[in-house]
Structures are given as C-alpha cells and as structure tokens.
Amino acid sequence: MNSFDHKVVDGFIRLMERNGAGLATQANAFDKLRAILLDAHRLGVFTDNPVAGVKPPQYDPKRAVIPSPEQLRAIRTAGDHALMLIVDLMGGCGLRNGEAAAVNVNNIVADDVYRVTEQVVMSTRQYGPLKHRKAGEYRDVPLPARVRVADRSADPDLFQHEVELRAVGGLARGQGEREWVDLALGR
C-alpha cells in the first residue's frame, strides 16, 4: 500500500483522459478516489497523503441553453410526428427525455395538468422511477392547451394511434416500441 502515491493518482487521471472519459466522469471518479484515500490516510494506512499535490480534473458545466420558440419550431419540423410529440412534451410541459418517452394518456389528471409518474431510464432502457424520487412518487406539471391541440392537429389518425399506445402504458410500449425508445434515447 505504501507504493500508492500521488504519481499513481496522476496516472489514473491521465488514463481517464486518454480513454476519452468526459470531465464530469473524471471529476466524479477523482472525488470518490480522493475520499477513499483520505480516509485511508486518516486511518494510518498511508504515512503521506497520496492526493497531496494532485491537480483534480476541473469540471465546469456550462449554463443550460433553452431553445427559442423559433428553434423549437425548427426542431419540430425536422423530424416525424413522433419527434414532434416528444418536442411538444419537453418544450411545452418541461419533461426530460426519459419522461417524455414514458408519457401515458392516463396521467392527464385535469385539463391542464399532467402527472409524471415514471421515465425511461437511459442506462437500462426500462421504465423506472423519476429522477430524485422514490418509486411511487410523482410530480404534476402544467399541460398547456397548445400541447394538447398540437398533438391532435398534427395528424388525428396518428394521435389516435398514440392514444392507443399510451392507453396500454406509454409511448415506449406496444407496437413500435423500439422506434419510441430509440427516439427518446437519441439513437
């Protein structure tokens, strides 16, 4: 254990960089490693602090950019009706990607309220609880009339097909499951 020093930690960071790990991943991995090594140092496993002098990866997330109404219109028209529905739900209701993919017509609890109860989890491609929520918890979001009208006016037959899909559980379920999940996961 005494051969574990700052050079090993620096080498670990450089290896992550060479392997193409993003800065957020590098920063998270370094934070975990540093916590473990500092605990080991405090317990006397290391005589010298193995992270002393190591420059941690600097992750500086940029400010989120919200598309303008014109950009949203351009995105809506760039794809098919499925993309249009996803964009409407994300832009109009503030849903995340996975939440929009798991939308269910049964979760419209009032004319202007949609209850978000689950999401498609990107890593597993399965339905799961909402981010930062326990199973069974939900959040209510405004459902603007323009989102409901836009979905129906795009193509009444398509909207009926989507309602049929959602009636059995959600956009990513039923016929066309792969297409909906691929769309939601950006593939």
PDB file of N, CA, C and O in Angstrom, residues 9-67:
ATOM      1  N   VAL A   9      -2.111   8.374  -8.617  1.00  0.00           N
ATOM      2  CA  VAL A   9      -3.360   9.122  -8.798  1.00  0.00           C
ATOM      3  C   VAL A   9      -3.285   9.950 -10.076  1.00  0.00           C
ATOM      4  O   VAL A   9      -4.230   9.971 -10.874  1.00  0.00           O
ATOM      5  N   ASP A  10      -2.157  10.633 -10.313  1.00  0.00           N
ATOM      6  CA  ASP A  10      -1.977  11.389 -11.554  1.00  0.00           C
ATOM      7  C   ASP A  10      -2.082  10.469 -12.777  1.00  0.00           C
ATOM      8  O   ASP A  10      -2.702  10.827 -13.780  1.00  0.00           O
ATOM      9  N   GLY A  11      -1.490   9.304 -12.684  1.00  0.00           N
ATOM     10  CA  GLY A  11      -1.562   8.336 -13.782  1.00  0.00           C
ATOM     11  C   GLY A  11      -2.989   7.890 -14.054  1.00  0.00           C
ATOM     12  O   GLY A  11      -3.389   7.719 -15.212  1.00  0.00           O
ATOM     13  N   PHE A  12      -3.754   7.733 -12.994  1.00  0.00           N
ATOM     14  CA  PHE A  12      -5.173   7.360 -13.129  1.00  0.00           C
ATOM     15  C   PHE A  12      -5.939   8.442 -13.888  1.00  0.00           C
ATOM     16  O   PHE A  12      -6.717   8.149 -14.798  1.00  0.00           O
ATOM     17  N   ILE A  13      -5.701   9.704 -13.552  1.00  0.00           N
ATOM     18  CA  ILE A  13      -6.379  10.814 -14.228  1.00  0.00           C
ATOM     19  C   ILE A  13      -5.966  10.871 -15.703  1.00  0.00           C
ATOM     20  O   ILE A  13      -6.810  11.021 -16.590  1.00  0.00           O
ATOM     21  N   ARG A  14      -4.685  10.719 -15.973  1.00  0.00           N
ATOM     22  CA  ARG A  14      -4.215  10.741 -17.370  1.00  0.00           C
ATOM     23  C   ARG A  14      -4.796   9.580 -18.167  1.00  0.00           C
ATOM     24  O   ARG A  14      -5.141   9.728 -19.341  1.00  0.00           O
ATOM     25  N   LEU A  15      -4.933   8.414 -17.536  1.00  0.00           N
ATOM     26  CA  LEU A  15      -5.520   7.257 -18.214  1.00  0.00           C
ATOM     27  C   LEU A  15      -6.980   7.533 -18.583  1.00  0.00           C
ATOM     28  O   LEU A  15      -7.427   7.202 -19.690  1.00  0.00           O
ATOM     29  N   MET A  16      -7.714   8.159 -17.659  1.00  0.00           N
ATOM     30  CA  MET A  16      -9.108   8.502 -17.976  1.00  0.00           C
ATOM     31  C   MET A  16      -9.160   9.462 -19.162  1.00  0.00           C
ATOM     32  O   MET A  16     -10.009   9.324 -20.045  1.00  0.00           O
ATOM     33  N   GLU A  17      -8.256  10.441 -19.189  1.00  0.00           N
ATOM     34  CA  GLU A  17      -8.208  11.393 -20.308  1.00  0.00           C
ATOM     35  C   GLU A  17      -7.924  10.678 -21.622  1.00  0.00           C
ATOM     36  O   GLU A  17      -8.588  10.912 -22.629  1.00  0.00           O
ATOM     37  N   ARG A  18      -6.918   9.785 -21.622  1.00  0.00           N
ATOM     38  CA  ARG A  18      -6.561   9.042 -22.846  1.00  0.00           C
ATOM     39  C   ARG A  18      -7.704   8.164 -23.326  1.00  0.00           C
ATOM     40  O   ARG A  18      -7.884   7.968 -24.524  1.00  0.00           O
ATOM     41  N   ASN A  19      -8.464   7.621 -22.392  1.00  0.00           N
ATOM     42  CA  ASN A  19      -9.582   6.745 -22.758  1.00  0.00           C
ATOM     43  C   ASN A  19     -10.834   7.512 -23.144  1.00  0.00           C
ATOM     44  O   ASN A  19     -11.866   6.911 -23.430  1.00  0.00           O
ATOM     45  N   GLY A  20     -10.760   8.841 -23.140  1.00  0.00           N
ATOM     46  CA  GLY A  20     -11.877   9.658 -23.604  1.00  0.00           C
ATOM     47  C   GLY A  20     -12.977   9.886 -22.587  1.00  0.00           C
ATOM     48  O   GLY A  20     -14.087  10.271 -22.960  1.00  0.00           O
ATOM     49  N   ALA A  21     -12.698   9.670 -21.313  1.00  0.00           N
ATOM     50  CA  ALA A  21     -13.712   9.936 -20.287  1.00  0.00           C
ATOM     51  C   ALA A  21     -13.974  11.437 -20.221  1.00  0.00           C
ATOM     52  O   ALA A  21     -13.043  12.242 -20.269  1.00  0.00           O
ATOM     53  N   GLY A  22     -15.231  11.818 -20.121  1.00  0.00           N
ATOM     54  CA  GLY A  22     -15.591  13.225 -20.030  1.00  0.00           C
ATOM     55  C   GLY A  22     -15.124  13.829 -18.719  1.00  0.00           C
ATOM     56  O   GLY A  22     -14.818  13.126 -17.748  1.00  0.00           O
ATOM     57  N   LEU A  23     -15.071  15.164 -18.691  1.00  0.00           N
ATOM     58  CA  LEU A  23     -14.599  15.852 -17.490  1.00  0.00           C
ATOM     59  C   LEU A  23     -15.493  15.572 -16.285  1.00  0.00           C
ATOM     60  O   LEU A  23     -14.999  15.453 -15.163  1.00  0.00           O
ATOM     61  N   ALA A  24     -16.806  15.476 -16.491  1.00  0.00           N
ATOM     62  CA  ALA A  24     -17.705  15.192 -15.366  1.00  0.00           C
ATOM     63  C   ALA A  24     -17.403  13.819 -14.786  1.00  0.00           C
ATOM     64  O   ALA A  24     -17.344  13.646 -13.565  1.00  0.00           O
ATOM     65  N   THR A  25     -17.160  12.850 -15.644  1.00  0.00           N
ATOM     66  CA  THR A  25     -16.819  11.494 -15.191  1.00  0.00           C
ATOM     67  C   THR A  25     -15.492  11.500 -14.454  1.00  0.00           C
ATOM     68  O   THR A  25     -15.348  10.874 -13.394  1.00  0.00           O
ATOM     69  N   GLN A  26     -14.507  12.200 -15.004  1.00  0.00           N
ATOM     70  CA  GLN A  26     -13.199  12.276 -14.356  1.00  0.00           C
ATOM     71  C   GLN A  26     -13.306  12.919 -12.977  1.00  0.00           C
ATOM     72  O   GLN A  26     -12.725  12.416 -12.002  1.00  0.00           O
ATOM     73  N   ALA A  27     -14.057  14.015 -12.894  1.00  0.00           N
ATOM     74  CA  ALA A  27     -14.210  14.710 -11.612  1.00  0.00           C
ATOM     75  C   ALA A  27     -14.913  13.827 -10.588  1.00  0.00           C
ATOM     76  O   ALA A  27     -14.504  13.765  -9.416  1.00  0.00           O
ATOM     77  N   ASN A  28     -15.962  13.117 -11.012  1.00  0.00           N
ATOM     78  CA  ASN A  28     -16.677  12.223 -10.081  1.00  0.00           C
ATOM     79  C   ASN A  28     -15.785  11.085  -9.614  1.00  0.00           C
ATOM     80  O   ASN A  28     -15.767  10.745  -8.423  1.00  0.00           O
ATOM     81  N   ALA A  29     -15.050  10.471 -10.550  1.00  0.00           N
ATOM     82  CA  ALA A  29     -14.157   9.362 -10.177  1.00  0.00           C
ATOM     83  C   ALA A  29     -13.068   9.849  -9.224  1.00  0.00           C
ATOM     84  O   ALA A  29     -12.747   9.176  -8.234  1.00  0.00           O
ATOM     85  N   PHE A  30     -12.493  11.019  -9.515  1.00  0.00           N
ATOM     86  CA  PHE A  30     -11.459  11.558  -8.645  1.00  0.00           C
ATOM     87  C   PHE A  30     -12.007  11.856  -7.252  1.00  0.00           C
ATOM     88  O   PHE A  30     -11.350  11.565  -6.247  1.00  0.00           O
ATOM     89  N   ASP A  31     -13.201  12.432  -7.172  1.00  0.00           N
ATOM     90  CA  ASP A  31     -13.803  12.719  -5.862  1.00  0.00           C
ATOM     91  C   ASP A  31     -13.971  11.455  -5.031  1.00  0.00           C
ATOM     92  O   ASP A  31     -13.681  11.441  -3.834  1.00  0.00           O
ATOM     93  N   LYS A  32     -14.423  10.382  -5.669  1.00  0.00           N
ATOM     94  CA  LYS A  32     -14.604   9.108  -4.945  1.00  0.00           C
ATOM     95  C   LYS A  32     -13.258   8.552  -4.493  1.00  0.00           C
ATOM     96  O   LYS A  32     -13.100   8.129  -3.350  1.00  0.00           O
ATOM     97  N   LEU A  33     -12.292   8.548  -5.408  1.00  0.00           N
ATOM     98  CA  LEU A  33     -10.961   8.028  -5.078  1.00  0.00           C
ATOM     99  C   LEU A  33     -10.327   8.855  -3.967  1.00  0.00           C
ATOM    100  O   LEU A  33      -9.759   8.305  -3.018  1.00  0.00           O
ATOM    101  N   ARG A  34     -10.413  10.176  -4.065  1.00  0.00           N
ATOM    102  CA  ARG A  34      -9.835  11.051  -3.040  1.00  0.00           C
ATOM    103  C   ARG A  34     -10.459  10.771  -1.677  1.00  0.00           C
ATOM    104  O   ARG A  34      -9.749  10.685  -0.669  1.00  0.00           O
ATOM    105  N   ALA A  35     -11.790  10.593  -1.619  1.00  0.00           N
ATOM    106  CA  ALA A  35     -12.454  10.318  -0.336  1.00  0.00           C
ATOM    107  C   ALA A  35     -11.925   9.017   0.279  1.00  0.00           C
ATOM    108  O   ALA A  35     -11.643   8.953   1.483  1.00  0.00           O
ATOM    109  N   ILE A  36     -11.765   8.000  -0.551  1.00  0.00           N
ATOM    110  CA  ILE A  36     -11.272   6.709  -0.053  1.00  0.00           C
ATOM    111  C   ILE A  36      -9.836   6.842   0.441  1.00  0.00           C
ATOM    112  O   ILE A  36      -9.480   6.366   1.530  1.00  0.00           O
ATOM    113  N   LEU A  37      -8.994   7.505  -0.362  1.00  0.00           N
ATOM    114  CA  LEU A  37      -7.583   7.639   0.001  1.00  0.00           C
ATOM    115  C   LEU A  37      -7.385   8.521   1.233  1.00  0.00           C
ATOM    116  O   LEU A  37      -6.510   8.242   2.068  1.00  0.00           O
ATOM    117  N   LEU A  38      -8.189   9.564   1.358  1.00  0.00           N
ATOM    118  CA  LEU A  38      -8.070  10.415   2.552  1.00  0.00           C
ATOM    119  C   LEU A  38      -8.503   9.666   3.810  1.00  0.00           C
ATOM    120  O   LEU A  38      -7.897   9.824   4.869  1.00  0.00           O
ATOM    121  N   ASP A  39      -9.550   8.838   3.698  1.00  0.00           N
ATOM    122  CA  ASP A  39      -9.941   8.013   4.845  1.00  0.00           C
ATOM    123  C   ASP A  39      -8.819   7.041   5.213  1.00  0.00           C
ATOM    124  O   ASP A  39      -8.515   6.858   6.398  1.00  0.00           O
ATOM    125  N   ALA A  40      -8.210   6.426   4.209  1.00  0.00           N
ATOM    126  CA  ALA A  40      -7.104   5.503   4.466  1.00  0.00           C
ATOM    127  C   ALA A  40      -5.921   6.238   5.120  1.00  0.00           C
ATOM    128  O   ALA A  40      -5.295   5.713   6.050  1.00  0.00           O
ATOM    129  N   HIS A  41      -5.659   7.444   4.665  1.00  0.00           N
ATOM    130  CA  HIS A  41      -4.584   8.245   5.255  1.00  0.00           C
ATOM    131  C   HIS A  41      -4.906   8.578   6.716  1.00  0.00           C
ATOM    132  O   HIS A  41      -4.030   8.459   7.596  1.00  0.00           O
ATOM    133  N   ARG A  42      -6.140   8.986   6.984  1.00  0.00           N
ATOM    134  CA  ARG A  42      -6.538   9.302   8.366  1.00  0.00           C
ATOM    135  C   ARG A  42      -6.471   8.084   9.285  1.00  0.00           C
ATOM    136  O   ARG A  42      -6.189   8.207  10.472  1.00  0.00           O
ATOM    137  N   LEU A  43      -6.698   6.900   8.710  1.00  0.00           N
ATOM    138  CA  LEU A  43      -6.637   5.665   9.495  1.00  0.00           C
ATOM    139  C   LEU A  43      -5.209   5.143   9.651  1.00  0.00           C
ATOM    140  O   LEU A  43      -4.979   4.137  10.315  1.00  0.00           O
ATOM    141  N   GLY A  44      -4.260   5.794   9.007  1.00  0.00           N
ATOM    142  CA  GLY A  44      -2.859   5.411   9.157  1.00  0.00           C
ATOM    143  C   GLY A  44      -2.374   4.408   8.138  1.00  0.00           C
ATOM    144  O   GLY A  44      -1.256   3.901   8.257  1.00  0.00           O
ATOM    145  N   VAL A  45      -3.174   4.097   7.125  1.00  0.00           N
ATOM    146  CA  VAL A  45      -2.742   3.162   6.093  1.00  0.00           C
ATOM    147  C   VAL A  45      -1.592   3.764   5.289  1.00  0.00           C
ATOM    148  O   VAL A  45      -0.653   3.074   4.909  1.00  0.00           O
ATOM    149  N   PHE A  46      -1.660   5.078   5.024  1.00  0.00           N
ATOM    150  CA  PHE A  46      -0.608   5.805   4.307  1.00  0.00           C
ATOM    151  C   PHE A  46       0.037   6.790   5.271  1.00  0.00           C
ATOM    152  O   PHE A  46      -0.662   7.490   6.003  1.00  0.00           O
ATOM    153  N   THR A  47       1.377   6.847   5.237  1.00  0.00           N
ATOM    154  CA  THR A  47       2.044   7.852   6.061  1.00  0.00           C
ATOM    155  C   THR A  47       1.943   9.228   5.411  1.00  0.00           C
ATOM    156  O   THR A  47       1.780  10.230   6.099  1.00  0.00           O
ATOM    157  N   ASP A  48       2.039   9.277   4.079  1.00  0.00           N
ATOM    158  CA  ASP A  48       1.894  10.538   3.346  1.00  0.00           C
ATOM    159  C   ASP A  48       0.532  10.560   2.654  1.00  0.00           C
ATOM    160  O   ASP A  48       0.019   9.516   2.225  1.00  0.00           O
ATOM    161  N   ASN A  49      -0.007  11.750   2.513  1.00  0.00           N
ATOM    162  CA  ASN A  49      -1.292  11.911   1.826  1.00  0.00           C
ATOM    163  C   ASN A  49      -1.093  11.624   0.336  1.00  0.00           C
ATOM    164  O   ASN A  49      -0.388  12.370  -0.357  1.00  0.00           O
ATOM    165  N   PRO A  50      -1.728  10.573  -0.218  1.00  0.00           N
ATOM    166  CA  PRO A  50      -1.494  10.202  -1.617  1.00  0.00           C
ATOM    167  C   PRO A  50      -2.126  11.152  -2.636  1.00  0.00           C
ATOM    168  O   PRO A  50      -1.824  11.054  -3.825  1.00  0.00           O
ATOM    169  N   VAL A  51      -2.973  12.069  -2.203  1.00  0.00           N
ATOM    170  CA  VAL A  51      -3.554  13.015  -3.157  1.00  0.00           C
ATOM    171  C   VAL A  51      -2.972  14.417  -3.007  1.00  0.00           C
ATOM    172  O   VAL A  51      -3.389  15.345  -3.706  1.00  0.00           O
ATOM    173  N   ALA A  52      -2.005  14.574  -2.112  1.00  0.00           N
ATOM    174  CA  ALA A  52      -1.369  15.879  -1.936  1.00  0.00           C
ATOM    175  C   ALA A  52      -0.633  16.253  -3.211  1.00  0.00           C
ATOM    176  O   ALA A  52       0.135  15.459  -3.756  1.00  0.00           O
ATOM    177  N   GLY A  53      -0.897  17.443  -3.711  1.00  0.00           N
ATOM    178  CA  GLY A  53      -0.234  17.929  -4.908  1.00  0.00           C
ATOM    179  C   GLY A  53      -0.863  17.483  -6.213  1.00  0.00           C
ATOM    180  O   GLY A  53      -0.406  17.869  -7.280  1.00  0.00           O
ATOM    181  N   VAL A  54      -1.902  16.678  -6.141  1.00  0.00           N
ATOM    182  CA  VAL A  54      -2.577  16.226  -7.357  1.00  0.00           C
ATOM    183  C   VAL A  54      -3.581  17.301  -7.780  1.00  0.00           C
ATOM    184  O   VAL A  54      -4.385  17.762  -6.978  1.00  0.00           O
ATOM    185  N   LYS A  55      -3.526  17.687  -9.049  1.00  0.00           N
ATOM    186  CA  LYS A  55      -4.476  18.669  -9.567  1.00  0.00           C
ATOM    187  C   LYS A  55      -5.732  17.916 -10.015  1.00  0.00           C
ATOM    188  O   LYS A  55      -5.683  17.130 -10.964  1.00  0.00           O
ATOM    189  N   PRO A  56      -6.856  18.149  -9.339  1.00  0.00           N
ATOM    190  CA  PRO A  56      -8.080  17.414  -9.704  1.00  0.00           C
ATOM    191  C   PRO A  56      -8.623  17.879 -11.055  1.00  0.00           C
ATOM    192  O   PRO A  56      -8.403  19.031 -11.455  1.00  0.00           O
ATOM    193  N   PRO A  57      -9.318  16.998 -11.761  1.00  0.00           N
ATOM    194  CA  PRO A  57      -9.952  17.409 -13.019  1.00  0.00           C
ATOM    195  C   PRO A  57     -10.967  18.517 -12.737  1.00  0.00           C
ATOM    196  O   PRO A  57     -11.699  18.459 -11.744  1.00  0.00           O
ATOM    197  N   GLN A  58     -10.999  19.525 -13.583  1.00  0.00           N
ATOM    198  CA  GLN A  58     -11.895  20.662 -13.385  1.00  0.00           C
ATOM    199  C   GLN A  58     -13.102  20.533 -14.308  1.00  0.00           C
ATOM    200  O   GLN A  58     -12.988  20.696 -15.519  1.00  0.00           O
ATOM    201  N   TYR A  59     -14.238  20.223 -13.721  1.00  0.00           N
ATOM    202  CA  TYR A  59     -15.486  20.156 -14.484  1.00  0.00           C
ATOM    203  C   TYR A  59     -16.260  21.429 -14.221  1.00  0.00           C
ATOM    204  O   TYR A  59     -16.600  21.738 -13.095  1.00  0.00           O
ATOM    205  N   ASP A  60     -16.517  22.175 -15.271  1.00  0.00           N
ATOM    206  CA  ASP A  60     -17.244  23.431 -15.164  1.00  0.00           C
ATOM    207  C   ASP A  60     -18.441  23.366 -16.112  1.00  0.00           C
ATOM    208  O   ASP A  60     -18.316  23.703 -17.294  1.00  0.00           O
ATOM    209  N   PRO A  61     -19.599  22.906 -15.611  1.00  0.00           N
ATOM    210  CA  PRO A  61     -20.750  22.778 -16.508  1.00  0.00           C
ATOM    211  C   PRO A  61     -21.166  24.153 -17.036  1.00  0.00           C
ATOM    212  O   PRO A  61     -21.171  25.142 -16.311  1.00  0.00           O
ATOM    213  N   LYS A  62     -21.481  24.171 -18.297  1.00  0.00           N
ATOM    214  CA  LYS A  62     -21.913  25.415 -18.926  1.00  0.00           C
ATOM    215  C   LYS A  62     -23.378  25.677 -18.577  1.00  0.00           C
ATOM    216  O   LYS A  62     -24.133  24.772 -18.232  1.00  0.00           O
ATOM    217  N   ARG A  63     -23.749  26.903 -18.682  1.00  0.00           N
ATOM    218  CA  ARG A  63     -25.126  27.299 -18.431  1.00  0.00           C
ATOM    219  C   ARG A  63     -26.025  26.612 -19.458  1.00  0.00           C
ATOM    220  O   ARG A  63     -25.697  26.539 -20.644  1.00  0.00           O
ATOM    221  N   ALA A  64     -27.160  26.111 -19.008  1.00  0.00           N
ATOM    222  CA  ALA A  64     -28.107  25.452 -19.901  1.00  0.00           C
ATOM    223  C   ALA A  64     -28.653  26.456 -20.908  1.00  0.00           C
ATOM    224  O   ALA A  64     -28.902  27.616 -20.580  1.00  0.00           O
ATOM    225  N   VAL A  65     -28.814  26.006 -22.124  1.00  0.00           N
ATOM    226  CA  VAL A  65     -29.357  26.854 -23.178  1.00  0.00           C
ATOM    227  C   VAL A  65     -30.760  26.372 -23.494  1.00  0.00           C
ATOM    228  O   VAL A  65     -30.966  25.207 -23.835  1.00  0.00           O
ATOM    229  N   ILE A  66     -31.714  27.258 -23.353  1.00  0.00           N
ATOM    230  CA  ILE A  66     -33.112  26.928 -23.641  1.00  0.00           C
ATOM    231  C   ILE A  66     -33.405  27.393 -25.061  1.00  0.00           C
ATOM    232  O   ILE A  66     -33.180  28.557 -25.390  1.00  0.00           O
ATOM    233  N   PRO A  67     -33.910  26.487 -25.915  1.00  0.00           N
ATOM    234  CA  PRO A  67     -34.178  26.886 -27.295  1.00  0.00           C
ATOM    235  C   PRO A  67     -35.279  27.947 -27.367  1.00  0.00           C
ATOM    236  O   PRO A  67     -36.222  27.927 -26.572  1.00  0.00           O
TER     237      PRO A  67
END
